[in-house]
PDB file of C-alpha atoms in Angstrom:
ATOM      1  CA  MET C   1       0.000   0.000   0.000  1.00 68.00           C
ATOM      2  CA  ARG C   2       1.087   3.516  -0.740  1.00 80.00           C
ATOM      3  CA  ASP C   3       1.525   6.442   1.636  1.00 84.00           C
ATOM      4  CA  ASN C   4      -0.773   8.600  -0.500  1.00 92.00           C
ATOM      5  CA  TYR C   5      -4.462   8.242   0.270  1.00 97.00           C
ATOM      6  CA  ALA C   6      -7.390   8.884  -2.056  1.00 98.00           C
ATOM      7  CA  LEU C   7     -10.837   8.959  -0.497  1.00 99.00           C
ATOM      8  CA  VAL C   8     -13.708   7.852  -2.729  1.00 98.00           C
ATOM      9  CA  GLY C   9     -17.422   7.505  -2.129  1.00 98.00           C
ATOM     10  CA  PHE C  10     -20.764   9.049  -2.906  1.00 96.00           C
ATOM     11  CA  MET C  11     -21.455  12.742  -2.512  1.00 91.00           C
ATOM     12  CA  GLY C  12     -22.001  13.599   1.133  1.00 92.00           C
ATOM     13  CA  CYS C  13     -20.168  10.576   2.589  1.00 95.00           C
ATOM     14  CA  GLY C  14     -17.606  12.824   4.290  1.00 95.00           C
ATOM     15  CA  LYS C  15     -14.576  12.651   2.003  1.00 96.00           C
ATOM     16  CA  THR C  16     -13.482  16.243   2.612  1.00 95.00           C
ATOM     17  CA  THR C  17     -14.116  16.227   6.360  1.00 96.00           C
ATOM     18  CA  VAL C  18     -12.479  12.837   6.913  1.00 98.00           C
ATOM     19  CA  GLY C  19      -9.667  13.741   4.515  1.00 98.00           C
ATOM     20  CA  ARG C  20      -8.745  16.834   6.507  1.00 98.00           C
ATOM     21  CA  GLU C  21      -8.766  14.840   9.735  1.00 98.00           C
ATOM     22  CA  LEU C  22      -6.683  12.020   8.227  1.00 98.00           C
ATOM     23  CA  ALA C  23      -4.113  14.466   6.825  1.00 98.00           C
ATOM     24  CA  LYS C  24      -3.854  16.196  10.196  1.00 98.00           C
ATOM     25  CA  ARG C  25      -3.338  12.844  11.904  1.00 97.00           C
ATOM     26  CA  LEU C  26      -0.674  11.783   9.373  1.00 96.00           C
ATOM     27  CA  GLN C  27       0.901  15.257   9.379  1.00 97.00           C
ATOM     28  CA  CYS C  28       0.751  15.527   5.606  1.00 97.00           C
ATOM     29  CA  PRO C  29      -0.936  17.795   3.050  1.00 97.00           C
ATOM     30  CA  PHE C  30      -4.637  17.527   2.201  1.00 98.00           C
ATOM     31  CA  TRP C  31      -6.161  18.290  -1.195  1.00 96.00           C
ATOM     32  CA  ASP C  32      -9.794  18.446  -2.166  1.00 97.00           C
ATOM     33  CA  LEU C  33      -9.739  17.680  -5.890  1.00 97.00           C
ATOM     34  CA  ASP C  34     -12.922  19.642  -6.670  1.00 95.00           C
ATOM     35  CA  ALA C  35     -11.579  22.665  -4.764  1.00 96.00           C
ATOM     36  CA  ALA C  36      -8.256  22.396  -6.621  1.00 97.00           C
ATOM     37  CA  ILE C  37     -10.095  22.306  -9.958  1.00 98.00           C
ATOM     38  CA  ALA C  38     -12.255  25.301  -9.035  1.00 97.00           C
ATOM     39  CA  GLN C  39      -9.236  27.277  -7.847  1.00 98.00           C
ATOM     40  CA  GLY C  40      -7.088  26.315 -10.818  1.00 97.00           C
ATOM     41  CA  GLU C  41      -9.805  27.074 -13.350  1.00 97.00           C
ATOM     42  CA  ARG C  42     -11.020  30.175 -11.478  1.00 98.00           C
ATOM     43  CA  ARG C  43     -14.622  28.953 -11.736  1.00 97.00           C
ATOM     44  CA  THR C  44     -16.976  27.022  -9.508  1.00 93.00           C
ATOM     45  CA  ILE C  45     -17.753  23.405 -10.305  1.00 91.00           C
ATOM     46  CA  PRO C  46     -21.352  24.335 -11.302  1.00 88.00           C
ATOM     47  CA  GLU C  47     -19.927  26.991 -13.667  1.00 94.00           C
ATOM     48  CA  ILE C  48     -17.585  24.437 -15.245  1.00 95.00           C
ATOM     49  CA  PHE C  49     -20.500  22.021 -15.729  1.00 91.00           C
ATOM     50  CA  ALA C  50     -22.629  24.811 -17.243  1.00 92.00           C
ATOM     51  CA  GLN C  51     -19.902  25.995 -19.614  1.00 96.00           C
ATOM     52  CA  GLN C  52     -18.166  22.731 -20.546  1.00 96.00           C
ATOM     53  CA  GLY C  53     -20.660  20.036 -19.634  1.00 93.00           C
ATOM     54  CA  GLU C  54     -19.909  16.954 -17.602  1.00 90.00           C
ATOM     55  CA  ALA C  55     -17.452  15.644 -20.233  1.00 94.00           C
ATOM     56  CA  GLY C  56     -15.392  18.838 -20.018  1.00 96.00           C
ATOM     57  CA  PHE C  57     -15.366  18.657 -16.239  1.00 96.00           C
ATOM     58  CA  ARG C  58     -14.256  14.993 -16.327  1.00 95.00           C
ATOM     59  CA  GLU C  59     -11.292  15.917 -18.561  1.00 97.00           C
ATOM     60  CA  LEU C  60     -10.205  18.556 -16.045  1.00 98.00           C
ATOM     61  CA  GLU C  61     -10.750  16.133 -13.177  1.00 97.00           C
ATOM     62  CA  HIS C  62      -8.463  13.544 -14.784  1.00 98.00           C
ATOM     63  CA  ALA C  63      -5.736  16.118 -15.460  1.00 98.00           C
ATOM     64  CA  TYR C  64      -5.811  17.376 -11.860  1.00 97.00           C
ATOM     65  CA  LEU C  65      -5.828  13.790 -10.534  1.00 98.00           C
ATOM     66  CA  LYS C  66      -2.641  13.045 -12.484  1.00 97.00           C
ATOM     67  CA  GLN C  67      -1.031  16.169 -10.994  1.00 94.00           C
ATOM     68  CA  ALA C  68      -1.980  15.062  -7.479  1.00 95.00           C
ATOM     69  CA  ALA C  69      -0.607  11.563  -8.098  1.00 94.00           C
ATOM     70  CA  GLY C  70       2.955  12.807  -7.775  1.00 82.00           C
ATOM     71  CA  ARG C  71       2.461  14.315  -4.331  1.00 88.00           C
ATOM     72  CA  ARG C  72       2.418  12.789  -0.860  1.00 92.00           C
ATOM     73  CA  GLY C  73      -0.766  13.425   1.080  1.00 96.00           C
ATOM     74  CA  VAL C  74      -4.487  12.795   1.343  1.00 98.00           C
ATOM     75  CA  LEU C  75      -6.780  13.482  -1.620  1.00 98.00           C
ATOM     76  CA  SER C  76     -10.545  13.867  -1.453  1.00 98.00           C
ATOM     77  CA  CYS C  77     -11.960  12.797  -4.829  1.00 97.00           C
ATOM     78  CA  GLY C  78     -15.207  13.892  -6.415  1.00 92.00           C
ATOM     79  CA  GLY C  79     -18.025  11.366  -6.214  1.00 90.00           C
ATOM     80  CA  GLY C  80     -17.842  10.479  -9.914  1.00 91.00           C
ATOM     81  CA  LEU C  81     -14.076  10.216 -10.309  1.00 96.00           C
ATOM     82  CA  ALA C  82     -13.885   6.448  -9.745  1.00 96.00           C
ATOM     83  CA  LEU C  83     -16.424   5.752 -12.490  1.00 95.00           C
ATOM     84  CA  PHE C  84     -13.810   6.140 -15.204  1.00 96.00           C
ATOM     85  CA  PRO C  85     -11.244   3.378 -15.868  1.00 97.00           C
ATOM     86  CA  ARG C  86      -8.368   5.780 -16.541  1.00 98.00           C
ATOM     87  CA  ASN C  87      -8.964   7.432 -13.145  1.00 98.00           C
ATOM     88  CA  ARG C  88      -9.124   4.051 -11.412  1.00 98.00           C
ATOM     89  CA  GLU C  89      -5.787   3.206 -13.015  1.00 98.00           C
ATOM     90  CA  VAL C  90      -4.200   6.370 -11.571  1.00 98.00           C
ATOM     91  CA  LEU C  91      -5.724   5.571  -8.176  1.00 97.00           C
ATOM     92  CA  SER C  92      -4.396   2.007  -8.176  1.00 96.00           C
ATOM     93  CA  ARG C  93      -0.886   3.052  -9.217  1.00 96.00           C
ATOM     94  CA  HIS C  94      -0.390   6.026  -6.932  1.00 96.00           C
ATOM     95  CA  PHE C  95      -2.758   5.865  -3.955  1.00 96.00           C
ATOM     96  CA  THR C  96      -4.126   3.716  -1.186  1.00 96.00           C
ATOM     97  CA  THR C  97      -7.776   4.133  -2.140  1.00 98.00           C
ATOM     98  CA  VAL C  98     -10.239   4.284   0.745  1.00 98.00           C
ATOM     99  CA  PHE C  99     -13.975   3.852   0.122  1.00 99.00           C
ATOM    100  CA  LEU C 100     -15.963   5.827   2.685  1.00 99.00           C
ATOM    101  CA  ASP C 101     -19.021   3.601   2.811  1.00 98.00           C
ATOM    102  CA  CYS C 102     -22.072   5.544   3.948  1.00 96.00           C
ATOM    103  CA  ASP C 103     -25.747   4.653   3.644  1.00 96.00           C
ATOM    104  CA  PHE C 104     -27.876   6.483   1.087  1.00 96.00           C
ATOM    105  CA  GLU C 105     -30.146   8.180   3.635  1.00 95.00           C
ATOM    106  CA  THR C 106     -27.215   9.842   5.408  1.00 93.00           C
ATOM    107  CA  CYS C 107     -25.634  10.998   2.148  1.00 93.00           C
ATOM    108  CA  TYR C 108     -28.940  12.280   0.807  1.00 91.00           C
ATOM    109  CA  GLN C 109     -29.681  14.289   3.951  1.00 87.00           C
ATOM    110  CA  ARG C 110     -26.285  15.959   3.603  1.00 85.00           C
ATOM    111  CA  ILE C 111     -26.545  16.808  -0.111  1.00 84.00           C
ATOM    112  CA  ARG C 112     -30.207  17.381  -0.932  1.00 78.00           C
ATOM    113  CA  ALA C 113     -30.093  21.153  -0.481  1.00 69.00           C
ATOM    114  CA  SER C 114     -26.675  21.554  -2.087  1.00 70.00           C
ATOM    115  CA  SER C 115     -25.720  23.180  -5.365  1.00 67.00           C
ATOM    116  CA  ARG C 116     -24.047  20.020  -6.674  1.00 68.00           C
ATOM    117  CA  PRO C 117     -24.692  19.810 -10.412  1.00 62.00           C
ATOM    118  CA  LEU C 118     -25.525  16.107 -10.425  1.00 65.00           C
ATOM    119  CA  VAL C 119     -28.268  16.369  -7.787  1.00 71.00           C
ATOM    120  CA  GLN C 120     -29.927  19.638  -8.682  1.00 72.00           C
ATOM    121  CA  ASP C 121     -33.399  19.106 -10.111  1.00 78.00           C
ATOM    122  CA  LYS C 122     -33.300  15.359  -9.397  1.00 83.00           C
ATOM    123  CA  SER C 123     -35.808  13.442  -7.316  1.00 87.00           C
ATOM    124  CA  GLU C 124     -34.739  11.354  -4.348  1.00 89.00           C
ATOM    125  CA  ALA C 125     -35.385   8.225  -6.438  1.00 94.00           C
ATOM    126  CA  GLU C 126     -33.058   9.486  -9.192  1.00 92.00           C
ATOM    127  CA  VAL C 127     -30.308  10.279  -6.686  1.00 91.00           C
ATOM    128  CA  ARG C 128     -30.788   6.844  -5.084  1.00 95.00           C
ATOM    129  CA  ALA C 129     -30.404   5.187  -8.506  1.00 96.00           C
ATOM    130  CA  LEU C 130     -27.148   7.118  -8.999  1.00 93.00           C
ATOM    131  CA  PHE C 131     -25.958   5.997  -5.546  1.00 96.00           C
ATOM    132  CA  GLU C 132     -26.812   2.354  -6.259  1.00 98.00           C
ATOM    133  CA  SER C 133     -25.096   2.396  -9.653  1.00 97.00           C
ATOM    134  CA  ARG C 134     -21.875   3.795  -8.177  1.00 96.00           C
ATOM    135  CA  TYR C 135     -21.652   1.673  -5.033  1.00 98.00           C
ATOM    136  CA  PRO C 136     -20.153  -1.472  -6.639  1.00 98.00           C
ATOM    137  CA  ILE C 137     -17.597   0.649  -8.501  1.00 97.00           C
ATOM    138  CA  TYR C 138     -16.379   2.222  -5.259  1.00 98.00           C
ATOM    139  CA  GLN C 139     -16.119  -1.253  -3.717  1.00 97.00           C
ATOM    140  CA  ALA C 140     -14.200  -2.660  -6.672  1.00 96.00           C
ATOM    141  CA  CYS C 141     -11.560   0.071  -6.813  1.00 96.00           C
ATOM    142  CA  CYS C 142     -10.741   0.449  -3.122  1.00 97.00           C
ATOM    143  CA  ASP C 143      -7.900  -0.932  -1.066  1.00 96.00           C
ATOM    144  CA  LEU C 144      -9.748  -0.234   2.193  1.00 97.00           C
ATOM    145  CA  GLN C 145     -13.483   0.099   2.888  1.00 98.00           C
ATOM    146  CA  VAL C 146     -14.635   1.829   6.067  1.00 98.00           C
ATOM    147  CA  ASN C 147     -18.024   2.619   7.540  1.00 97.00           C
ATOM    148  CA  ALA C 148     -18.315   6.401   7.242  1.00 96.00           C
ATOM    149  CA  ALA C 149     -21.485   6.753   9.304  1.00 90.00           C
ATOM    150  CA  HIS C 150     -19.406   7.513  12.416  1.00 93.00           C
ATOM    151  CA  SER C 151     -17.626  10.675  13.533  1.00 95.00           C
ATOM    152  CA  PRO C 152     -14.667  11.791  11.391  1.00 96.00           C
ATOM    153  CA  PHE C 153     -12.327  10.891  14.265  1.00 97.00           C
ATOM    154  CA  MET C 154     -13.689   7.330  14.424  1.00 97.00           C
ATOM    155  CA  VAL C 155     -13.535   6.938  10.632  1.00 98.00           C
ATOM    156  CA  VAL C 156      -9.877   8.009  10.639  1.00 98.00           C
ATOM    157  CA  GLN C 157      -9.171   5.549  13.472  1.00 98.00           C
ATOM    158  CA  GLU C 158     -10.681   2.759  11.377  1.00 98.00           C
ATOM    159  CA  ILE C 159      -8.679   3.740   8.275  1.00 97.00           C
ATOM    160  CA  LEU C 160      -5.439   3.634  10.260  1.00 96.00           C
ATOM    161  CA  LYS C 161      -6.400   0.334  11.916  1.00 96.00           C
ATOM    162  CA  GLN C 162      -7.144  -1.298   8.544  1.00 95.00           C
ATOM    163  CA  ARG C 163      -3.961   0.178   7.096  1.00 92.00           C
ATOM    164  CA  ARG C 164      -1.853  -1.427   9.851  1.00 91.00           C
ATOM    165  CA  ARG C 165      -3.567  -4.767   9.243  1.00 89.00           C
ATOM    166  CA  HIS C 166      -2.753  -4.670   5.514  1.00 82.00           C
ATOM    167  CA  ARG C 167       0.940  -3.770   5.847  1.00 70.00           C
TER     168      ARG C 167
END
């Protein structure tokens, strides 16, 4: 396993919050990939989606992922990043990939009022279908899978415990 961590999971599972806590615990840098894209492109993620569509955003996401692959630290990935084989290849080569496994109801409560492009104007049933379609992909690409329904501190404890077991 690598000393770089990439956190994957559905929107609202806690990737950014847990990522910050994990980086603090490991005393290493933390990057939120969506925030890095927005900062680098000088536009919000919804603006990028509106101007370039999802395909344009996914191209940017892949480019920024490759940049992050050369750095030591903890990376919070966007919810859709792991859907694409070329991104999964970068994850498997350069990161210990951690799936933050969180139930749909918890994720939905956290994201339903958000401005996330992929949930705006979608019913709960549509968001659930998206969740269910992505779940097996997250499972298949991860090195570690942790229950993310607990406090960020407890989730980080579990990541580190599983990491020690797999060394």
